[in-house]
Each structure stands twice: as structure tokens, then as C-alpha cells.
Amino acid sequence: MNEKGGLHVAIVGAGMGGLACALALAKHGIPHIDVYEMASNLGFVGAGIQLAPNMARILDRLGCWESIAKEATEISDASIRRHNDNAELAHVDFSYIRKEYGIPHMVGHRFSLAEAMFEVCKEETAITFHFRSSCSGIQSWMPKPTITVTPREGKPYNVSVDVVLAADGIKSVVRPQILKELNVDAEVINSGQSAYRIMLTREQMSSDPEMLELLDSDQVTRWIGERRHIIAYPISNKTIYNISTAQPDVHFAAAPSATYTTHGSKEDMLDNFKDFCPLVMRMLNLVPEGEVCEWKLRVHNPLPTWVRGCVALVGDACHPTLPHLNQGAAQAIEDAGVLAVVLSKMPDHGPKSINKALRVYEFVRKNRAETLVELAAASGRVLHLGEGAAREERDKKFAALKDRGGPNPDKAVDAEVQKMILGTDVVQVASDNFEKIFEDLKDVMY
Ligand SMILES: Cc1cc2nc3c(=O)[nH]c(=O)nc-3n(C[C@H](O)[C@H](O)[C@H](O)COP(=O)(O)OP(=O)(O)OC[C@H]3O[C@@H](n4cnc5c(N)ncnc54)[C@H](O)[C@@H]3O)c2cc1C
Ligand SMILES: *[C@@H]1O[C@H](CO)[C@@H](O)[C@H](O)[C@H]1NC(C)=O
Ligand SMILES: *[C@@H]1O[C@H](CO)[C@@H](O)[C@H](O)[C@H]1NC(C)=O
Ligand SMILES: *[C@@H]1O[C@H](CO)[C@@H](O)[C@H](O)[C@H]1NC(C)=O
């Protein structure tokens, strides 16, 4: 045993949160980390992801930002446009972000982000990946929490460790188990929204000068209409234009716990956006029939706790967020950064200390993550307003930004919100305040 007492951590899920946890824990000297992932590889659907400075800062410390940044595109500005006539409601300069936070706001590939974390993880001898291995639940919470792992081929087995981190996403198996123990009902709720994800190549767009102008910009463009919007930006060194939408969810409404992704029909997609401007319609028309991918957007009510015994929830398992703030993955990575701090700072490795350290993580992260969940939902409601006084009021605020500044109704690009999201370094907060928060917590036994 080394001075860290050989802490053994099991991570369920190798998504954004799980990979970031493995990486951060290893970099903080945790010597024994097993990651269980049900899929056979990193399979990341969709290619675009916004890489906000609060995420970049954490990844940079973990030694894997440079390779991501190399392939990413810096965003210089955002344009918010009316859906039907393409009129610009507001224009936001993003270049101040680099000055203010020392890191620019970038967009990149989901896969490069996962790959970059995975590559660094593979260099860490502390980390072992177990793919094709699904966790079917927790057998005991403390001391020595135990999970049951079922490999795709082979018999189920139990693993007892010191700490379990459940980064198993929105469909988490561990979350309902914790809630059941607490006798709380917090089912996944239907957000009533779904999303299409579309990628157009330069080749597909090449005969349309208006489209090329979008592809050659460094701009995030959002077209907002009643109950729906479209957000798009260039990725992959401007060879791909990434479009994602949000619209009322009609097909999934009846089956809230069934599949999350489905093949959508092109006809439905075009019908959904039929009152959008010709430029948008021409882009949607380029999507090949049979390649329309629809995502169900799901959320759940805030949980009473993220921690039970020596088990903690991470990422979408505890704070799934609507994509309107582009912070889901960033928040999972913040979780990971904080977990590494608390698990490496705790005074000993007894179950009481582990439980308290995990509750320090919850203390630092829960309010912030839940504030962003609510803010994303609220921003969606405002962006999706239909005709009427409220929308006129909103559009006045957009118009006022140009000369007087003030609040931006699109919270993803609002300066005050950005200050809160990008200006807070949760890893530093955890590091600076660990002892104080830890001391103030009472011991809990389960
Ligand atoms: C339309 C849309 C757009 C988005 N855009 C952005 C964006 O621009 N920026 C951003 O930061 N975020 C964005 N997000 C959110 C982001 O994708 C998620 O918040 C992030 O992936 C959450 O990471 P996670 O690790 O918690 O979950 P996931 O990435 O979903 O990973 C969970 C992993 O656990 C595995 N798993 C599940 N159950 C088990 C089990 N029982 N046993 C073993 N393994 C298991 C899964 O296979 C998966 O690999 C978007 C989300 C959506 C839906
Ligand atoms: C495109 O952009 C959205 C919104 O930022 C992002 O979340 C999504 O992953 C991207 N979709 C695709 C198909 O790349
Ligand atoms: C795992 O542990 C539980 C509880 O102790 C036990 O009931 C179960 O049989 C074990 N499963 C395996 C595969 O060993
Ligand atoms: C990006 O594209 C430009 C213009 O086509 C090219 O000059 C540059 O080398 C490319 N950069 C990368 C990293 O591929």
C-alpha cells in the first residue's frame, strides 16, 4: 500500500463523466481505478460539442486540453435570428471570453473530446477499462460498496471496492436504487422536447453561397421560433456544419421510458420547421432521407441527494440538463474535477471519511448544477415563446443589447450567466474549502 492507502474506485460508465473521473482520479494519485462500460467502445453519437472555458480549464490541468483545442474552432460571435425572415435579433461578441477567462470559447467534436480523455487514461497504469461489462446494480453501499457486473459474454460477478462512482448517464441504474432506499420518487420526466442532430458537409453546401457564408464564419447561429429553435455552427476546420434543433416531442410522448434516440422521418422534420426561413429549409432539405436522427430530451426533478454510503452519482445520472446552455458535458467534467480533489484530500480511507468526502463533492456541486438545469429550461421557455406580449418584451431586450447591454434572453450567451458559469472554478473552490466543509459535516451511517 502506498501513502494513499491503495484506494480502490469503481466507475460505472465510460461516457463524458466516467472518462473524466478516471482521468482526474488517476492524475490525483488514486492508484486503483476500474471503469465498467456496457458498450464495446466509446461510441459517441453526434459530432459537435461546445467546449466552454469552465470545461477547458479542468481538462487543461489534467493534461488533455491541447490535443482537443488543436482540432477545435474558436467561436468569435453568436447571432440570434428570427426563424421566419432570418432577421438578426441580437449579435453577441464572444472574443471578450478569451480576454476575460484566458481561454476562448470553442466548439469541437464529441468524439475528439472523449478520445483525448481516453488516450490520456490509457497511459495511466492505475486505470483498467472493462468494456462490454454492464453494471446491474449496487449490492451494498458501505463499507466496501459492492456492484454486480455482467460481462456480455461470461457470468456475472461482484466487485467490492472503497468507492463507487455511478456515471451511468440519464438511464442510470444506480439513481433509482438510491431513491428507492430513500423512499423517494424522482422518475425521469418528459421534457416534452426532442432534438434533431444534423451534419452537413462542405460538399453538400457548396452550391449555395448563403450556406457557405455560414460555414466559413466563426459564428454560432440560432434561429428561434415558436416552441422550437435551431442552433448551428461550423466544426472540423469548417468542413462540417453542425445543426441541432429543439422542437415539441410528439412521437415519444407516449413512451417516456422507451428508447432515447430514434430514426426520424424527414417529412416530419421539414413539417416541424415549415415556417422557418428559406435558408434553414434548404439546409434541412439536404439531409438524406433515412439519416434523420431524433433525440428525446429528458430531465428529472432535483434529487434529494447524490450520495449514499460510499457511492456517488456523477453527470447526467444526477443532473441531466436540456442542451440550451450547452453545459451537460462540462458539468459532468466539473463533477470529476471536484471528486478527484475530495477523494485525494480526505484524511483517511475509512467509510465515514469517504462518505463525508463524497458529501463535500455534493455540497460544492449540487446547487450549481441544479441552477444550470433550471436556467437551461427557463432559457428554452423564453426562446420558444409564441406571438404575444411576452415575446415582444423579449425581442425588445434582444434589440436593447446593441446599445445599452442588459440581460440577454438567450441565457447561453448572456454575460452575467457566462460570468457565473465560466468565472467559477469549482475545482479550486473544492480545493480551497475542503477541510472546512468536511469538518462541518456530521457523520452518517447507513
Ligand atoms: C441533443 C444534445 C446536445 C448536447 N449538447 C451538448 C453540448 O454542446 N455541450 C455539452 O457540454 N453537453 C451537451 N450535451 C450533454 C452531454 O452530452 C451530456 O451531458 C454528457 O454526455 C453527460 O455525460 P455522462 O457521462 O453523465 O453520461 P453519458 O455520456 O451518457 O455516459 C454514460 C455512459 O454510461 C454507460 N452506461 C450506462 N449504463 C450503464 C451500466 N448499467 N453499466 C455500464 N455502463 C453503463 C453508457 O453506455 C455511457 O457510455 C448534449 C446532450 C444532448 C441530448
Ligand atoms: C451540434 O450542436 C449541438 C448544439 O451545441 C451539439 O450539442 C450536438 O452534439 C451537435 N450535433 C451533431 C450532430 O454534431
Ligand atoms: C453478489 O452479492 C450478492 C449479495 O451478497 C449475492 O446475493 C449474489 O449472489 C452475488 N452475486 C454473484 C454473482 O456472486
Ligand atoms: C484547415 O483548413 C485550412 C483551409 O482549408 C487549411 O489551410 C488548414 O491547414 C486546415 N487545418 C487543419 C488543422 O487541418
Coordinates of C-alpha atoms and ligand atoms in Angstrom, one line a residue:
M1 CA 0.0 0.0 0.0
N2 CA 1.2 3.5 -0.8
E3 CA 0.6 6.6 1.3
K4 CA -2.9 7.0 -0.2
G5 CA -3.7 3.6 1.3
G6 CA -4.4 2.0 -2.0
L7 CA -7.9 3.5 -2.5
H8 CA -9.8 1.4 -5.0
V9 CA -12.5 3.1 -7.0
A10 CA -15.1 1.6 -9.4
I11 CA -16.6 3.8 -12.1
V12 CA -19.8 2.8 -13.8
G13 CA -19.9 4.2 -17.4
A14 CA -17.2 5.5 -19.7
G15 CA -19.2 8.5 -21.0
M16 CA -18.0 12.1 -20.6
G17 CA -18.4 11.9 -16.8
G18 CA -16.8 8.4 -16.4
L19 CA -13.8 9.2 -18.5
A20 CA -13.2 12.5 -16.8
C21 CA -13.5 10.8 -13.4
A22 CA -11.0 8.1 -14.3
L23 CA -8.6 10.7 -15.7
A24 CA -8.9 13.1 -12.8
L25 CA -8.6 10.4 -10.1
A26 CA -5.5 8.9 -11.7
K27 CA -3.9 12.4 -12.0
H28 CA -4.6 12.9 -8.3
G29 CA -2.7 9.7 -7.4
I30 CA -5.6 7.3 -6.8
P31 CA -3.9 4.0 -7.5
H32 CA -6.6 1.6 -8.5
I33 CA -9.5 2.6 -10.8
D34 CA -11.7 0.2 -12.6
V35 CA -14.1 1.5 -15.3
Y36 CA -17.1 -0.6 -16.3
E37 CA -18.8 0.3 -19.6
M38 CA -21.6 -1.7 -21.2
A39 CA -20.8 -0.7 -24.7
S40 CA -17.9 -2.3 -26.6
N41 CA -16.2 1.0 -27.3
L42 CA -16.6 4.8 -26.7
G43 CA -19.4 5.1 -29.3
F44 CA -20.3 8.8 -29.2
V45 CA -23.3 9.8 -31.2
G46 CA -23.3 13.2 -32.8
A47 CA -20.2 15.1 -33.6
G48 CA -20.4 18.6 -32.3
I49 CA -19.9 19.9 -28.8
Q50 CA -19.4 23.3 -27.3
L51 CA -16.2 23.4 -25.3
A52 CA -16.7 26.1 -22.7
P53 CA -13.8 27.6 -20.7
N54 CA -15.0 26.0 -17.5
M55 CA -14.5 22.6 -19.1
A56 CA -11.3 23.6 -20.8
R57 CA -9.7 24.8 -17.6
I58 CA -10.2 21.4 -15.9
L59 CA -9.1 19.4 -18.9
D60 CA -6.0 21.5 -19.3
R61 CA -4.9 20.8 -15.7
L62 CA -5.4 17.1 -16.5
G63 CA -3.1 17.3 -19.5
C64 CA -5.6 16.7 -22.3
W65 CA -6.8 20.1 -23.5
E66 CA -4.1 20.8 -26.0
S67 CA -4.9 18.0 -28.3
I68 CA -8.6 18.9 -28.2
A69 CA -8.0 22.5 -28.8
K70 CA -5.9 21.8 -31.9
E71 CA -8.9 20.3 -33.7
A72 CA -11.4 22.7 -32.3
T73 CA -12.7 26.0 -33.7
E74 CA -12.8 29.2 -31.7
I75 CA -16.2 30.9 -31.7
S76 CA -16.0 34.6 -32.3
D77 CA -19.6 35.6 -32.0
A78 CA -23.2 34.5 -31.8
S79 CA -26.1 35.6 -33.9
I80 CA -29.7 35.1 -32.8
R81 CA -32.2 35.3 -35.6
R82 CA -35.9 35.3 -36.1
H83 CA -37.0 32.0 -37.5
N84 CA -39.2 33.1 -40.4
D85 CA -37.3 36.0 -42.0
N86 CA -33.7 35.4 -40.8
A87 CA -33.7 38.9 -39.3
E88 CA -30.9 39.3 -36.7
L89 CA -32.5 39.9 -33.2
A90 CA -29.1 40.1 -31.4
H91 CA -25.5 39.8 -32.1
V92 CA -23.1 38.8 -29.3
D93 CA -19.3 39.2 -29.4
F94 CA -17.5 36.2 -27.9
S95 CA -14.0 37.5 -28.2
Y96 CA -14.1 39.0 -24.7
I97 CA -14.2 35.5 -23.3
R98 CA -10.6 34.8 -24.2
K99 CA -9.6 38.1 -22.5
E100 CA -11.8 37.6 -19.5
Y101 CA -11.2 33.9 -18.8
G102 CA -7.8 33.3 -20.5
I103 CA -9.4 30.5 -22.7
P104 CA -11.5 31.0 -25.8
H105 CA -15.0 29.5 -26.2
M106 CA -14.5 26.7 -28.7
V107 CA -16.6 24.1 -30.5
G108 CA -15.3 20.7 -31.4
H109 CA -16.1 17.0 -31.9
R110 CA -17.7 15.0 -29.2
F111 CA -15.5 12.1 -30.3
S112 CA -12.3 14.0 -30.1
L113 CA -13.1 15.1 -26.6
A114 CA -13.8 11.5 -25.5
E115 CA -10.8 10.2 -27.5
A116 CA -8.5 12.7 -25.9
M117 CA -9.5 11.8 -22.4
F118 CA -9.4 8.1 -23.3
E119 CA -5.8 8.4 -24.7
V120 CA -4.5 10.0 -21.6
C121 CA -6.3 7.4 -19.4
K122 CA -4.6 4.6 -21.3
E123 CA -1.3 6.0 -20.3
E124 CA -2.3 5.8 -16.6
T125 CA -1.4 2.4 -15.2
A126 CA -3.9 3.0 -12.3
I127 CA -6.9 2.7 -14.8
T128 CA -8.3 -0.5 -16.2
F129 CA -11.2 -0.4 -18.7
H130 CA -13.7 -3.2 -18.8
F131 CA -15.8 -2.8 -21.9
R132 CA -18.9 -4.9 -22.7
S133 CA -19.4 -5.0 -19.0
S134 CA -22.7 -3.8 -17.6
C135 CA -23.4 -3.0 -14.0
S136 CA -26.7 -4.2 -12.9
G137 CA -26.7 -2.5 -9.5
I138 CA -25.3 -1.9 -6.1
Q139 CA -25.3 -4.8 -3.6
S140 CA -24.1 -2.8 -0.6
W141 CA -23.4 0.8 0.0
M142 CA -20.8 0.9 2.7
P143 CA -18.2 -0.1 3.9
K144 CA -16.8 -1.7 0.8
P145 CA -19.6 -0.9 -1.6
T146 CA -20.2 -3.8 -4.0
I147 CA -21.5 -3.8 -7.6
T148 CA -22.6 -6.6 -9.7
V149 CA -21.0 -6.6 -13.2
T150 CA -22.4 -8.7 -16.1
P151 CA -20.0 -9.1 -19.0
R152 CA -21.6 -9.5 -22.4
E153 CA -20.1 -13.0 -22.6
G154 CA -19.5 -14.7 -19.3
K155 CA -21.1 -14.9 -15.9
P156 CA -22.0 -12.0 -13.5
Y157 CA -19.5 -11.3 -10.8
N158 CA -19.4 -9.0 -7.7
V159 CA -16.8 -6.3 -7.2
S160 CA -16.1 -4.8 -3.8
V161 CA -14.2 -1.5 -3.7
D162 CA -13.8 1.5 -1.5
V163 CA -15.8 4.0 -3.6
V164 CA -18.3 3.6 -6.5
L165 CA -18.9 6.5 -8.8
A166 CA -22.0 6.0 -10.9
A167 CA -21.5 7.9 -14.2
D168 CA -24.1 5.8 -16.0
G169 CA -26.0 8.6 -17.7
I170 CA -29.6 9.6 -17.8
K171 CA -30.8 6.0 -17.7
S172 CA -28.7 5.3 -14.6
V173 CA -29.4 2.0 -12.8
V174 CA -27.8 3.4 -9.6
R175 CA -30.0 6.5 -9.3
P176 CA -33.3 4.7 -8.9
Q177 CA -31.7 2.3 -6.4
I178 CA -30.6 5.3 -4.2
L179 CA -34.0 6.8 -4.5
K180 CA -35.7 3.6 -3.5
E181 CA -33.5 3.3 -0.4
L182 CA -34.7 6.8 0.5
N183 CA -38.4 6.1 -0.4
V184 CA -38.4 9.0 -2.9
D185 CA -39.9 9.0 -6.3
A186 CA -38.0 11.1 -8.8
E187 CA -38.7 9.4 -12.1
V188 CA -37.3 10.7 -15.3
I189 CA -39.8 13.4 -16.6
N190 CA -40.7 14.0 -20.1
S191 CA -39.3 17.4 -21.1
G192 CA -41.8 17.5 -23.9
Q193 CA -38.9 18.3 -26.3
S194 CA -36.8 16.4 -28.7
A195 CA -33.9 17.3 -31.0
Y196 CA -32.7 16.5 -34.5
R197 CA -29.0 16.3 -35.0
I198 CA -27.7 17.0 -38.4
M199 CA -24.3 17.4 -40.0
L200 CA -23.8 18.9 -43.5
T201 CA -20.6 18.6 -45.3
R202 CA -18.9 21.4 -47.2
E203 CA -19.6 19.4 -50.4
Q204 CA -23.3 19.3 -49.7
M205 CA -23.4 23.0 -49.1
S206 CA -21.0 24.1 -51.8
S207 CA -23.5 25.3 -54.4
D208 CA -25.2 27.7 -52.0
P209 CA -23.3 30.9 -51.3
E210 CA -25.5 31.8 -48.3
M211 CA -24.8 28.4 -46.7
L212 CA -21.1 28.7 -47.4
E213 CA -21.0 32.1 -45.7
L214 CA -22.3 30.3 -42.5
L215 CA -19.8 27.5 -42.9
D216 CA -16.9 30.0 -43.3
S217 CA -17.9 32.1 -40.3
D218 CA -16.7 31.6 -36.7
Q219 CA -20.3 32.1 -35.5
V220 CA -22.9 30.2 -33.6
T221 CA -26.2 30.9 -35.2
R222 CA -29.5 30.4 -33.5
W223 CA -32.9 30.7 -35.3
I224 CA -35.7 31.0 -32.8
G225 CA -39.4 30.4 -33.5
E226 CA -42.5 29.4 -31.5
R227 CA -41.8 26.2 -29.4
R228 CA -38.7 25.4 -31.5
H229 CA -35.3 26.6 -32.5
I230 CA -32.3 25.6 -34.5
I231 CA -28.6 26.1 -33.4
A232 CA -25.7 25.6 -35.8
Y233 CA -22.0 26.2 -36.1
P234 CA -19.1 25.0 -38.2
I235 CA -16.9 22.2 -36.9
S236 CA -14.0 20.1 -38.1
N237 CA -12.0 23.0 -39.5
K238 CA -15.1 24.3 -41.3
T239 CA -15.6 21.1 -43.3
I240 CA -18.8 20.3 -41.5
Y241 CA -21.8 22.5 -40.5
N242 CA -23.3 21.1 -37.3
I243 CA -27.0 21.7 -36.8
S244 CA -29.1 20.7 -33.9
T245 CA -32.7 21.6 -33.2
A246 CA -35.2 21.6 -30.4
Q247 CA -38.9 21.0 -31.0
P248 CA -42.0 19.7 -29.3
D249 CA -41.8 16.0 -28.9
V250 CA -44.7 14.3 -30.5
H251 CA -43.5 10.8 -31.1
F252 CA -42.0 9.9 -27.8
A253 CA -44.7 11.4 -25.6
A254 CA -46.5 8.1 -25.1
A255 CA -43.4 6.2 -24.1
P256 CA -41.3 8.2 -21.7
S257 CA -39.1 5.2 -20.6
A258 CA -38.5 3.6 -24.0
T259 CA -35.8 4.5 -26.5
Y260 CA -34.0 7.8 -26.4
T261 CA -32.8 8.0 -30.0
T262 CA -34.7 7.1 -33.0
H263 CA -34.7 7.4 -36.7
G264 CA -36.9 10.4 -37.5
S265 CA -38.8 10.9 -40.7
K266 CA -37.6 13.7 -43.0
E267 CA -41.1 14.7 -43.8
D268 CA -41.9 15.2 -40.1
M269 CA -38.7 17.2 -39.7
L270 CA -39.5 19.5 -42.7
D271 CA -43.1 19.9 -41.4
N272 CA -41.9 20.8 -38.0
F273 CA -39.8 23.7 -39.3
K274 CA -42.0 24.7 -42.3
D275 CA -42.4 28.3 -41.2
F276 CA -38.6 28.8 -40.9
C277 CA -36.8 30.9 -43.5
P278 CA -35.8 29.5 -46.9
L279 CA -32.1 29.3 -45.9
V280 CA -33.0 27.0 -43.0
M281 CA -35.4 24.9 -45.1
R282 CA -32.7 24.5 -47.8
M283 CA -30.3 23.2 -45.2
L284 CA -32.8 20.8 -43.7
N285 CA -33.7 19.6 -47.2
L286 CA -30.1 18.5 -47.7
V287 CA -30.4 15.8 -45.1
P288 CA -30.6 12.4 -46.9
E289 CA -33.8 10.5 -46.3
G290 CA -33.2 7.8 -43.7
E291 CA -30.4 9.8 -42.0
V292 CA -32.7 11.9 -39.7
C293 CA -31.6 11.3 -36.2
E294 CA -34.0 12.3 -33.4
W295 CA -33.2 12.6 -29.7
K296 CA -35.6 12.6 -26.9
L297 CA -34.6 15.3 -24.3
R298 CA -35.1 14.1 -20.8
V299 CA -34.7 15.6 -17.4
H300 CA -35.7 14.7 -13.9
N301 CA -36.6 16.6 -10.8
P302 CA -33.7 17.6 -8.5
L303 CA -32.7 14.6 -6.3
P304 CA -32.7 14.8 -2.6
T305 CA -29.1 13.6 -2.5
W306 CA -26.3 12.4 -4.9
V307 CA -24.6 10.2 -2.3
R308 CA -25.4 7.1 -0.4
G309 CA -22.7 5.4 1.7
C310 CA -19.6 5.2 -0.4
V311 CA -21.5 5.6 -3.6
A312 CA -22.0 8.8 -5.6
L313 CA -23.8 9.8 -8.7
V314 CA -22.0 11.8 -11.5
G315 CA -23.1 13.7 -14.6
D316 CA -26.4 13.1 -16.3
A317 CA -27.2 10.4 -13.7
C318 CA -27.8 13.2 -11.2
H319 CA -28.3 16.4 -13.2
P320 CA -29.4 15.9 -16.8
T321 CA -29.8 19.3 -18.5
L322 CA -31.6 20.5 -21.6
P323 CA -29.0 21.4 -24.2
H324 CA -29.9 25.1 -24.4
L325 CA -26.9 26.1 -22.3
N326 CA -24.5 23.6 -23.9
Q327 CA -23.2 22.6 -20.4
G328 CA -24.1 19.0 -19.9
A329 CA -20.7 17.5 -20.6
A330 CA -18.9 20.5 -19.0
Q331 CA -20.9 19.9 -15.8
A332 CA -20.0 16.2 -15.8
I333 CA -16.4 17.2 -16.1
E334 CA -16.7 19.6 -13.2
D335 CA -18.1 16.7 -11.1
A336 CA -15.0 14.7 -12.0
G337 CA -12.6 17.5 -11.1
V338 CA -14.2 18.0 -7.7
L339 CA -14.4 14.3 -7.0
A340 CA -10.7 13.9 -7.6
V341 CA -10.0 16.7 -5.1
V342 CA -12.2 15.4 -2.3
L343 CA -11.1 11.8 -2.7
S344 CA -7.4 12.8 -2.6
K345 CA -7.8 15.2 0.3
M346 CA -9.8 13.1 2.8
P347 CA -7.8 12.4 6.0
D348 CA -8.2 8.6 5.9
H349 CA -9.9 5.9 3.9
G350 CA -12.4 4.7 6.4
P351 CA -16.0 4.6 5.1
K352 CA -17.1 7.5 7.3
S353 CA -14.4 9.8 5.7
I354 CA -15.3 8.5 2.2
N355 CA -18.9 9.2 2.8
K356 CA -18.1 12.7 4.1
A357 CA -15.7 13.4 1.2
L358 CA -18.4 12.5 -1.2
R359 CA -20.8 14.8 0.5
V360 CA -18.3 17.6 0.2
Y361 CA -18.5 16.9 -3.6
E362 CA -22.2 17.1 -3.4
F363 CA -22.0 20.3 -1.3
V364 CA -19.8 22.0 -3.9
R365 CA -21.6 20.8 -7.0
K366 CA -25.3 20.2 -6.4
N367 CA -26.6 23.8 -6.2
R368 CA -24.6 24.9 -9.1
A369 CA -25.5 22.0 -11.4
E370 CA -29.2 22.3 -10.4
T371 CA -29.1 26.1 -11.0
L372 CA -27.9 25.4 -14.6
V373 CA -30.6 22.7 -15.1
E374 CA -33.3 25.2 -14.2
L375 CA -31.6 28.0 -16.2
A376 CA -31.4 25.9 -19.3
A377 CA -35.1 25.0 -19.0
A378 CA -36.1 28.7 -18.4
S379 CA -34.0 29.9 -21.3
G380 CA -35.7 27.3 -23.6
R381 CA -39.1 28.6 -22.5
V382 CA -38.2 32.2 -23.4
L383 CA -36.5 31.3 -26.7
H384 CA -39.7 29.3 -27.7
L385 CA -42.2 32.0 -26.9
G386 CA -45.1 32.3 -29.4
E387 CA -46.6 35.6 -30.6
G388 CA -47.7 37.9 -27.9
A389 CA -46.7 40.5 -25.3
A390 CA -44.1 38.3 -23.7
R391 CA -42.3 37.7 -27.0
E392 CA -42.4 41.4 -27.8
E393 CA -40.9 42.1 -24.5
R394 CA -38.1 39.5 -25.1
D395 CA -37.4 40.9 -28.5
K396 CA -37.0 44.4 -27.1
K397 CA -34.4 43.1 -24.7
F398 CA -32.6 41.5 -27.7
A399 CA -32.7 44.8 -29.5
A400 CA -31.5 46.8 -26.5
L401 CA -28.3 44.7 -26.2
K402 CA -26.8 46.6 -29.1
D403 CA -26.7 50.0 -27.4
R404 CA -27.4 49.5 -23.8
G405 CA -26.4 46.0 -23.0
G406 CA -28.5 44.4 -20.3
P407 CA -29.8 40.9 -19.8
N408 CA -29.8 38.6 -22.9
P409 CA -32.9 36.4 -23.0
D410 CA -30.8 33.7 -24.6
K411 CA -29.0 32.6 -21.4
A412 CA -26.3 30.6 -23.2
V413 CA -24.9 33.9 -24.4
D414 CA -25.8 36.2 -21.5
A415 CA -22.8 38.0 -20.0
E416 CA -23.9 37.6 -16.4
V417 CA -24.7 33.9 -16.8
Q418 CA -21.4 33.4 -18.6
K419 CA -19.7 35.0 -15.6
M420 CA -21.4 32.6 -13.3
I421 CA -20.7 29.6 -15.4
L422 CA -17.2 30.3 -16.8
G423 CA -15.9 32.5 -14.0
T424 CA -16.3 29.9 -11.3
D425 CA -13.5 27.4 -10.9
V426 CA -15.2 24.6 -8.9
V427 CA -12.1 22.6 -8.6
Q428 CA -10.4 25.5 -6.9
V429 CA -13.4 26.1 -4.7
A430 CA -13.3 22.4 -3.6
S431 CA -9.6 22.5 -3.0
D432 CA -9.6 25.8 -1.0
N433 CA -12.6 24.8 1.2
F434 CA -12.3 21.1 1.6
E435 CA -11.2 21.0 5.2
K436 CA -13.8 23.5 6.4
I437 CA -16.7 21.8 4.6
F438 CA -15.6 18.3 5.7
E439 CA -15.3 19.4 9.3
D440 CA -18.8 20.9 9.3
L441 CA -20.4 17.7 8.0
K442 CA -21.8 15.2 10.5
D443 CA -21.0 11.5 10.4
V444 CA -23.8 9.4 8.8
M445 CA -24.0 5.7 9.0
Y446 CA -26.2 3.6 6.6
Ligands
LIG1 C1 -29.1 17.0 -28.1 C2 -28.0 17.1 -27.1 C3 -27.0 18.1 -27.2 C4 -26.0 18.3 -26.3 N1 -25.0 19.2 -26.5 C5 -24.1 19.4 -25.5 C6 -23.0 20.5 -25.7 O1 -23.0 21.2 -26.7 N2 -22.1 20.6 -24.7 C7 -22.2 19.9 -23.6 O2 -21.3 20.1 -22.7 N3 -23.1 18.9 -23.4 C8 -24.0 18.7 -24.3 N4 -25.0 17.7 -24.2 C9 -25.0 16.9 -22.9 C10 -23.9 15.9 -22.8 O3 -23.9 15.0 -23.9 C11 -24.2 15.0 -21.6 O4 -24.5 15.9 -20.5 C12 -23.0 14.2 -21.2 O5 -22.7 13.3 -22.2 C13 -23.2 13.5 -19.9 O6 -22.1 12.7 -19.5 P1 -22.4 11.4 -18.6 O7 -21.0 10.7 -18.5 O8 -23.1 11.7 -17.4 O9 -23.3 10.5 -19.5 P2 -23.1 9.7 -20.8 O10 -22.1 10.5 -21.7 O11 -24.4 9.4 -21.4 O12 -22.4 8.4 -20.4 C14 -23.0 7.3 -19.7 C15 -22.2 6.1 -20.1 O13 -22.5 5.0 -19.2 C16 -22.7 3.8 -19.9 N5 -23.7 3.0 -19.1 C17 -25.0 3.3 -18.8 N6 -25.5 2.4 -18.0 C18 -24.5 1.5 -17.7 C19 -24.5 0.3 -16.9 N7 -25.5 -0.1 -16.2 N8 -23.3 -0.3 -16.9 C20 -22.2 0.1 -17.6 N9 -22.2 1.2 -18.3 C21 -23.3 1.9 -18.4 C22 -23.3 4.3 -21.2 O14 -23.1 3.3 -22.2 C23 -22.5 5.5 -21.5 O15 -21.3 5.3 -22.1 C24 -26.0 17.5 -25.1 C25 -27.0 16.5 -24.9 C26 -28.0 16.3 -25.9 C27 -29.0 15.3 -25.7
LIG2 C1 -24.4 20.0 -32.9 O1 -24.5 21.1 -32.0 C2 -25.3 20.8 -30.8 C3 -25.6 22.0 -30.0 O2 -24.5 22.6 -29.5 C4 -24.4 19.7 -30.1 O3 -24.9 19.5 -28.8 C5 -24.6 18.5 -30.9 O4 -23.8 17.5 -30.3 C6 -24.2 18.6 -32.3 N1 -24.8 17.7 -33.2 C7 -24.1 17.0 -34.1 C8 -24.9 16.1 -35.0 O5 -23.0 17.1 -34.2
LIG3 C1 -23.3 -10.8 -5.3 O1 -23.6 -10.4 -3.9 C2 -24.9 -10.6 -3.5 C3 -25.1 -10.1 -2.1 O2 -24.1 -10.5 -1.3 C4 -25.3 -12.1 -3.7 O3 -26.6 -12.3 -3.3 C5 -25.1 -12.5 -5.1 O4 -25.3 -13.9 -5.2 C6 -23.6 -12.2 -5.5 N1 -23.6 -12.5 -7.0 C7 -22.5 -13.1 -7.5 C8 -22.6 -13.3 -9.0 O5 -21.6 -13.5 -6.8
LIG4 C1 -7.9 23.9 -42.0 O1 -8.3 24.3 -43.3 C2 -7.4 25.3 -43.8 C3 -8.0 25.8 -45.1 O2 -8.5 24.8 -45.9 C4 -6.1 24.7 -44.0 O3 -5.1 25.6 -44.6 C5 -5.5 24.2 -42.7 O4 -4.3 23.5 -42.8 C6 -6.5 23.2 -42.0 N1 -6.1 23.0 -40.7 C7 -6.1 21.7 -40.2 C8 -5.6 21.6 -38.8 O5 -6.4 20.8 -40.8

